[in-house]
Short mmCIF file of C-alpha atoms in Angstrom, two decimals:
data_model
loop_
_atom_site.label_atom_id
_atom_site.label_comp_id
_atom_site.label_asym_id
_atom_site.label_seq_id
_atom_site.Cartn_x
_atom_site.Cartn_y
_atom_site.Cartn_z
CA UNK A 155 -48.42 20.23 61.19
CA UNK A 156 -47.29 20.02 57.46
CA UNK A 157 -47.36 16.69 56.34
CA UNK A 158 -45.19 16.18 53.39
CA UNK A 159 -45.30 13.37 50.98
CA UNK A 160 -42.36 12.23 48.70
CA UNK A 161 -42.32 10.57 45.44
CA UNK A 162 -39.93 9.27 42.77
CA UNK A 163 -37.45 6.71 41.71
CA UNK A 164 -36.54 4.98 38.86
CA UNK A 165 -33.15 5.58 38.85
CA UNK A 166 -31.06 7.62 42.01
CA UNK A 167 -31.40 10.92 40.05
CA UNK A 168 -34.97 11.95 41.36
CA UNK A 169 -34.56 10.48 44.58
CA UNK A 170 -31.44 12.29 45.73
CA UNK A 171 -32.50 15.45 46.05
CA UNK A 172 -35.85 14.17 47.73
CA UNK A 173 -33.76 12.98 50.32
CA UNK A 174 -31.72 15.93 50.82
CA UNK A 175 -35.23 17.82 51.13
CA UNK A 176 -36.24 15.21 53.90
CA UNK A 177 -32.99 16.04 55.77
CA UNK A 178 -33.74 19.60 55.63
CA UNK A 179 -37.15 19.31 56.59
CA UNK A 180 -36.60 17.19 59.70
CA UNK A 181 -34.82 19.88 61.21
CA UNK A 182 -38.08 21.73 61.67
CA UNK A 183 -40.34 21.50 63.76
CA UNK A 184 -43.73 22.20 61.56
CA UNK A 185 -42.65 19.44 58.79
CA UNK A 186 -43.72 15.53 59.37
CA UNK A 187 -42.00 13.79 56.67
CA UNK A 188 -44.64 10.76 55.82
CA UNK A 189 -42.03 8.74 53.62
CA UNK A 190 -41.24 8.02 49.79
CA UNK A 191 -43.61 6.62 46.94
CA UNK A 192 -41.84 4.88 44.44
CA UNK A 193 -41.84 1.76 41.96
CA UNK A 194 -40.91 -1.66 42.95
CA UNK A 195 -38.18 -2.24 40.73
CA UNK A 196 -35.74 0.99 41.17
CA UNK A 197 -33.30 1.37 43.97
CA UNK A 198 -35.94 4.06 45.87
CA UNK A 199 -36.96 1.73 48.72
CA UNK A 200 -33.09 0.94 49.72
CA UNK A 201 -32.36 4.43 49.80
CA UNK A 202 -35.55 5.44 51.88
CA UNK A 203 -35.11 2.87 53.96
CA UNK A 204 -31.57 3.90 54.41
CA UNK A 205 -32.15 7.41 55.06
CA UNK A 206 -34.91 6.37 57.58
CA UNK A 207 -38.15 7.19 55.74
CA UNK A 208 -40.86 4.83 55.36
CA UNK A 209 -41.20 3.50 51.64
CA UNK A 210 -44.67 2.85 49.77
CA UNK A 211 -44.59 1.15 46.71
CA UNK A 212 -46.92 1.80 43.84
CA UNK A 213 -47.10 0.57 40.14
CA UNK A 214 -45.56 2.61 37.67
CA UNK A 215 -45.28 3.00 33.44
CA UNK A 216 -42.77 4.40 31.63
CA UNK A 217 -43.00 5.58 28.25
CA UNK A 218 -40.09 4.29 26.47
CA UNK A 219 -37.81 5.93 23.29
CA UNK A 220 -37.30 4.71 21.07
CA UNK A 221 -40.73 3.02 20.62
CA UNK A 222 -40.92 -0.34 22.59
CA UNK A 223 -43.71 -2.96 22.57
CA UNK A 224 -44.03 -2.35 26.23
CA UNK A 225 -45.44 0.95 25.68
CA UNK A 226 -48.71 -0.52 24.84
CA UNK A 227 -49.27 -1.90 28.53
CA UNK A 228 -48.27 1.84 29.87
CA UNK A 229 -51.78 3.28 30.10
CA UNK A 230 -53.10 0.50 31.79
CA UNK A 231 -50.37 0.84 34.13
CA UNK A 232 -50.89 4.54 34.62
CA UNK A 233 -54.26 3.80 35.67
CA UNK A 234 -53.30 1.12 38.21
CA UNK A 235 -51.07 3.49 39.85
CA UNK A 236 -53.46 6.28 39.69
CA UNK A 237 -56.11 4.16 41.62
CA UNK A 238 -53.14 2.86 43.82
CA UNK A 239 -52.18 6.83 44.51
CA UNK A 240 -55.78 7.79 45.43
CA UNK A 241 -56.07 5.07 47.98
CA UNK A 242 -52.57 6.05 49.31
CA UNK A 243 -53.13 9.68 49.80
CA UNK A 244 -57.14 9.12 51.35
CA UNK A 245 -54.86 6.95 53.79
CA UNK A 246 -52.16 9.16 54.79
CA UNK A 247 -53.82 12.76 54.32
CA UNK A 248 -50.40 14.49 53.12
CA UNK A 249 -50.67 18.29 53.22
CA UNK A 250 -48.50 18.50 50.10
CA UNK A 251 -46.69 15.82 47.43
CA UNK A 252 -43.56 16.73 46.29
CA UNK A 253 -42.01 14.75 43.07
CA UNK A 254 -38.27 14.41 41.95
CA UNK A 255 -39.51 14.82 38.56
CA UNK A 256 -39.18 11.16 37.38
CA UNK A 257 -42.24 9.13 35.67
CA UNK A 258 -42.43 7.15 39.02
CA UNK A 259 -44.25 10.79 40.47
CA UNK A 260 -46.95 11.08 37.78
CA UNK A 261 -49.59 8.35 39.13
CA UNK A 262 -49.26 10.29 42.70
CA UNK A 263 -49.31 13.81 41.12
CA UNK A 264 -52.59 13.27 39.22
CA UNK A 265 -54.09 11.23 42.47
CA UNK A 266 -53.34 14.38 44.32
CA UNK A 267 -54.85 16.74 41.50
CA UNK A 268 -57.84 14.68 41.65
CA UNK A 269 -58.16 15.08 45.27
CA UNK A 270 -57.43 18.78 46.01
CA UNK A 271 -53.80 18.19 47.36
CA UNK A 272 -50.98 21.13 46.19
CA UNK A 273 -48.41 19.38 44.61
CA UNK A 274 -44.47 20.14 43.54
CA UNK A 275 -42.65 18.68 41.25
CA UNK A 276 -38.68 19.37 40.25
CA UNK A 277 -37.11 19.69 36.95
CA UNK A 278 -33.40 18.95 37.30
CA UNK A 279 -32.28 18.97 33.82
CA UNK A 280 -31.86 21.77 31.24
CA UNK A 281 -34.25 19.74 28.74
CA UNK A 282 -37.56 19.05 30.38
CA UNK A 283 -38.15 15.73 30.84
CA UNK A 284 -41.37 14.01 29.12
CA UNK A 285 -42.62 13.39 32.92
CA UNK A 286 -42.93 16.90 33.84
CA UNK A 287 -44.18 18.21 30.69
CA UNK A 288 -46.91 16.15 31.35
CA UNK A 289 -46.99 16.60 34.76
CA UNK A 290 -47.02 20.58 34.58
CA UNK A 291 -50.99 20.75 33.22
CA UNK A 292 -52.01 19.40 37.18
CA UNK A 293 -49.71 20.11 39.59
CA UNK A 294 -49.59 23.38 41.78
CA UNK A 295 -45.83 24.42 41.46
CA UNK A 296 -42.76 23.52 39.26
CA UNK A 297 -39.20 23.83 41.04
CA UNK A 298 -36.34 24.67 37.94
CA UNK A 299 -32.76 24.26 38.69
CA UNK A 300 -31.79 26.46 36.07
CA UNK A 301 -33.62 30.28 35.33
CA UNK A 302 -33.03 28.79 31.26
CA UNK A 303 -35.51 26.28 31.88
CA UNK A 304 -38.39 28.45 33.42
CA UNK A 305 -39.14 29.13 29.77
CA UNK A 306 -40.62 25.60 29.30
CA UNK A 307 -43.19 25.64 31.87
CA UNK A 308 -46.46 28.33 32.94
CA UNK A 309 -44.77 31.40 34.34
CA UNK A 310 -47.36 31.75 37.42
CA UNK A 311 -46.14 27.74 38.63
CA UNK A 312 -42.30 28.01 38.23
CA UNK A 313 -40.05 29.05 40.65
CA UNK A 314 -36.09 28.82 40.67
CA UNK A 315 -34.89 26.70 43.62
CA UNK A 316 -31.26 25.04 42.73
CA UNK A 317 -30.94 21.59 43.40
CA UNK A 318 -30.96 20.17 47.11
CA UNK A 319 -27.78 18.24 48.26
CA UNK A 320 -27.54 16.40 51.83
CA UNK A 321 -25.46 18.33 54.27
CA UNK A 322 -23.27 15.35 54.91
CA UNK A 323 -21.64 16.31 51.73
CA UNK A 324 -20.04 19.36 53.09
CA UNK A 325 -18.60 17.31 56.02
CA UNK A 326 -15.99 15.36 54.04
CA UNK A 327 -12.48 15.70 55.29
CA UNK A 328 -9.51 15.55 53.18
CA UNK A 329 -7.02 13.86 55.79
CA UNK A 330 -9.82 11.21 56.55
CA UNK A 331 -9.85 10.38 52.66
CA UNK A 332 -6.22 10.35 52.14
CA UNK A 333 -6.25 7.92 55.18
CA UNK A 334 -9.09 5.45 54.07
CA UNK A 335 -7.99 5.55 50.50
CA UNK A 336 -4.36 4.79 51.21
CA UNK A 337 -3.31 8.23 48.99
CA UNK A 338 0.12 9.82 48.49
CA UNK A 339 0.01 13.25 50.25
CA UNK A 340 2.56 14.28 47.45
CA UNK A 341 0.69 13.04 45.05
CA UNK A 342 -2.39 14.56 42.82
CA UNK A 343 -5.52 12.61 43.44
CA UNK A 344 -8.25 12.53 40.83
CA UNK A 345 -12.18 11.24 41.43
CA UNK A 346 -13.51 9.53 38.70
CA UNK A 347 -17.12 8.16 38.93
CA UNK A 348 -19.67 7.21 36.22
CA UNK A 349 -22.94 8.37 38.68
CA UNK A 350 -25.40 5.95 40.72
CA UNK A 351 -24.80 3.13 38.71
CA UNK A 352 -21.54 3.29 37.42
CA UNK A 353 -20.66 3.47 33.52
CA UNK A 354 -19.42 0.54 31.89
CA UNK A 355 -18.19 2.60 28.69
CA UNK A 356 -16.64 5.36 30.82
CA UNK A 357 -14.66 2.73 32.71
CA UNK A 358 -13.26 1.25 29.71
CA UNK A 359 -11.64 4.82 29.17
CA UNK A 360 -10.50 5.04 32.49
CA UNK A 361 -8.73 1.45 32.38
CA UNK A 362 -7.01 1.84 29.11
CA UNK A 363 -5.45 5.25 30.63
CA UNK A 364 -4.43 4.03 33.93
CA UNK A 365 -1.28 2.65 32.61
CA UNK A 366 -0.33 6.67 31.77
CA UNK A 367 -2.28 8.57 34.44
CA UNK A 368 -0.80 6.67 37.26
CA UNK A 369 2.77 7.95 36.55
CA UNK A 370 1.64 11.78 37.38
CA UNK A 371 -1.39 11.06 39.32
CA UNK A 372 -3.68 8.95 41.80
CA UNK A 373 -6.94 7.58 40.96
CA UNK A 374 -9.87 6.97 43.35
CA UNK A 375 -12.35 5.19 40.67
CA UNK A 376 -16.05 4.56 41.45
CA UNK A 377 -16.61 2.21 38.74
CA UNK A 378 -20.68 0.99 39.75
CA UNK A 379 -21.78 -2.45 41.26
CA UNK A 380 -20.61 -5.20 39.29
CA UNK A 381 -18.36 -3.35 37.10
CA UNK A 382 -14.87 -3.59 38.19
CA UNK A 383 -12.49 -4.71 35.52
CA UNK A 384 -10.33 -7.46 35.85
CA UNK A 385 -8.06 -5.19 34.39
CA UNK A 386 -7.72 -2.93 37.30
CA UNK A 387 -5.03 -4.84 39.22
CA UNK A 388 -2.08 -4.74 37.00
CA UNK A 389 1.06 -4.29 38.84
CA UNK A 390 2.18 -1.24 37.54
CA UNK A 391 -0.87 0.68 38.47
CA UNK A 392 -2.18 -0.93 41.60
CA UNK A 393 -0.49 1.18 44.21
CA UNK A 394 -2.03 4.50 43.01
CA UNK A 395 -5.14 3.21 41.73
CA UNK A 396 -8.43 2.63 43.99
CA UNK A 397 -11.48 1.03 42.28
CA UNK A 398 -14.65 0.36 44.22
CA UNK A 399 -17.86 -0.49 43.05
CA UNK A 400 -19.76 2.37 45.45
CA UNK A 401 -19.31 4.71 48.35
CA UNK A 402 -21.64 5.46 50.96
CA UNK A 403 -20.15 7.26 53.88
CA UNK A 404 -16.79 7.99 51.88
CA UNK A 405 -18.08 9.52 49.57
CA UNK A 406 -17.65 13.26 51.03
CA UNK A 407 -14.36 12.36 52.21
CA UNK A 408 -13.34 11.37 48.59
CA UNK A 409 -14.62 14.50 47.59
CA UNK A 410 -12.65 16.48 49.79
CA UNK A 411 -9.37 14.53 49.07
CA UNK A 412 -9.72 15.04 45.22
CA UNK A 413 -7.91 17.85 43.47
CA UNK A 414 -9.58 16.76 39.95
CA UNK A 415 -13.37 15.36 39.43
CA UNK A 416 -14.03 13.42 36.33
CA UNK A 417 -17.48 12.28 35.73
CA UNK A 418 -21.18 12.12 33.89
CA UNK A 419 -22.76 15.51 33.57
CA UNK A 420 -26.16 14.52 35.26
CA UNK A 421 -27.61 17.05 37.09
CA UNK A 422 -26.89 15.42 40.61
CA UNK A 423 -23.08 15.24 39.71
CA UNK A 424 -23.37 19.20 38.60
CA UNK A 425 -25.36 20.13 41.86
CA UNK A 426 -22.63 18.57 43.96
CA UNK A 427 -19.38 20.07 42.05
CA UNK A 428 -21.07 23.39 42.49
CA UNK A 429 -21.73 23.23 46.21
CA UNK A 430 -18.33 22.10 46.56
CA UNK A 431 -16.47 23.94 44.12
CA UNK A 432 -14.65 21.50 42.66
CA UNK A 433 -12.94 21.31 39.10
CA UNK A 434 -14.25 19.13 36.98
CA UNK A 435 -14.06 17.26 33.59
CA UNK A 436 -17.22 16.03 32.38
CA UNK A 437 -18.01 13.08 29.80
CA UNK A 438 -21.95 12.80 29.02
CA UNK A 439 -23.78 9.91 28.00
CA UNK A 440 -23.99 10.46 24.23
CA UNK A 441 -27.45 11.40 22.72
CA UNK A 442 -28.97 12.81 26.23
CA UNK A 443 -29.97 15.31 28.04
CA UNK A 444 -26.36 15.04 29.77
CA UNK A 445 -24.97 16.66 26.29
CA UNK A 446 -27.17 19.60 27.10
CA UNK A 447 -25.99 20.10 30.59
CA UNK A 448 -22.25 19.74 29.75
CA UNK A 449 -22.59 22.43 26.73
CA UNK A 450 -24.18 24.34 29.42
CA UNK A 451 -21.27 24.62 32.01
CA UNK A 452 -18.56 24.71 29.15
CA UNK A 453 -20.27 27.62 27.50
CA UNK A 454 -19.85 29.82 30.91
CA UNK A 455 -16.53 28.09 31.75
CA UNK A 456 -17.56 25.94 34.35
CA UNK A 457 -16.23 22.70 33.28
CA UNK A 458 -13.90 20.89 30.68
CA UNK A 459 -16.12 18.69 28.64
CA UNK A 460 -14.78 15.62 26.24
CA UNK A 461 -17.29 13.49 23.88
CA UNK A 462 -17.53 9.91 24.73
CA UNK A 463 -18.16 9.51 21.09
CA UNK A 464 -14.11 9.35 20.34
CA UNK A 465 -13.72 6.62 23.30
CA UNK A 466 -9.77 7.80 22.93
CA UNK A 467 -8.12 7.60 26.42
CA UNK A 468 -5.50 9.70 25.01
CA UNK A 469 -8.24 12.71 25.27
CA UNK A 470 -8.64 11.81 28.89
CA UNK A 471 -5.18 11.65 29.73
CA UNK A 472 -4.47 14.92 28.21
CA UNK A 473 -7.23 16.92 29.63
CA UNK A 474 -6.63 15.66 33.29
CA UNK A 475 -2.77 16.10 32.78
CA UNK A 476 -3.50 20.07 31.24
CA UNK A 477 -5.51 20.56 34.55
CA UNK A 478 -3.31 19.40 37.23
CA UNK A 479 -0.46 21.92 35.70
CA UNK A 480 -2.76 24.50 35.75
CA UNK A 481 -3.62 25.75 39.21
CA UNK A 482 -5.01 29.00 37.77
CA UNK A 483 -7.27 27.21 35.28
CA UNK A 484 -8.59 25.16 38.11
CA UNK A 485 -9.71 28.12 40.25
CA UNK A 486 -11.67 29.68 37.24
CA UNK A 487 -13.42 26.35 36.91
CA UNK A 488 -14.26 26.53 40.66
CA UNK A 489 -15.67 29.99 40.54
CA UNK A 490 -17.20 29.62 37.48
CA UNK A 491 -19.16 26.36 38.75
CA UNK A 492 -19.86 27.73 42.02
CA UNK A 493 -21.76 30.27 40.69
CA UNK A 494 -24.14 28.57 38.32
CA UNK A 495 -26.65 26.84 40.80
CA UNK A 496 -28.19 28.23 44.28
CA UNK A 497 -26.46 27.09 47.47
CA UNK A 498 -29.61 27.32 49.51
CA UNK A 499 -32.00 24.91 46.99
CA UNK A 500 -33.50 22.81 50.00
CA UNK A 501 -34.70 26.18 51.96
CA UNK A 502 -36.08 27.68 48.60
CA UNK A 503 -38.08 24.40 48.18
CA UNK A 504 -39.35 24.59 51.57
CA UNK A 505 -40.60 28.10 51.19
CA UNK A 506 -42.31 26.84 48.26
CA UNK A 507 -43.92 23.96 50.31
CA UNK A 508 -44.87 26.49 52.51
CA UNK A 509 -46.69 28.55 50.12
CA UNK A 510 -48.70 25.75 48.99
CA UNK A 511 -50.08 25.28 52.47
CA UNK A 512 -51.18 28.80 53.10
#
């Protein structure tokens, strides 16, 4: 029996693919998922427990950029995390460690190297994370989502797997979505969200565009916890605007009901769009790795990209209207994005894990 310990956190991004991987491994009789190790302050505990996984908290240290005075404490926090991780691994005796690729995983990966336990880390974005550049020196294998990223890591350690997503995402129902969100069957539906924690700046653009958008489409807007605007219930837009702080079980139905998706350019969002074959408008976070992700898709005709730096609702309105009026362009976007990322990522990662346990 192969005992797997997952590690990740800080944000939703590194945890979501780990939960998808855990879901796939639970279908196998030769795997036991010991649980998820993560920090004390991120969303990882709630996510792990919500997925029925045990959670193990460790001390983590993050190197902040631009430089922050808190960086002086980072080496001590990392050392403390390594010591805690050694104790955790000694107690659990996992066969393999799998990291989501964030700074949260570094102490556990280093402890695994010290104890001779094989490990695998996932590099999701096109721009390698600082955590994975550090981890590359001592992990056993590095899984990358895009083939273009492999050149940044040792060839003998690197494998292209794609990015795992949960099976439940494929079980959405457009009809169920229309009923839950009270949508008009004859009107196009646009699903807008700003990533796992929402996006205040994106919300502002959406709210400003609502009076015109609701003239020709209806909006499902996932704004993020505590980020619903007081302007979102104007009488002229209320019946075609459906805002939510967050969605859980209804996320798959929102995707299924949507004719068009507007979102950030995080790899989690991109993976979901690719798996579901959805036409999308991406608004990447300025000066971040998301801009590289968005450019990659735009250059391959897989998404329409808008720069947030302009902060003009007119641009969003124009692009949404253009796509809704052009089914042929929508189809080309769907086909292009569906070819970018392997669809069997969880199985590919499981194969790597099996090799590490031989």
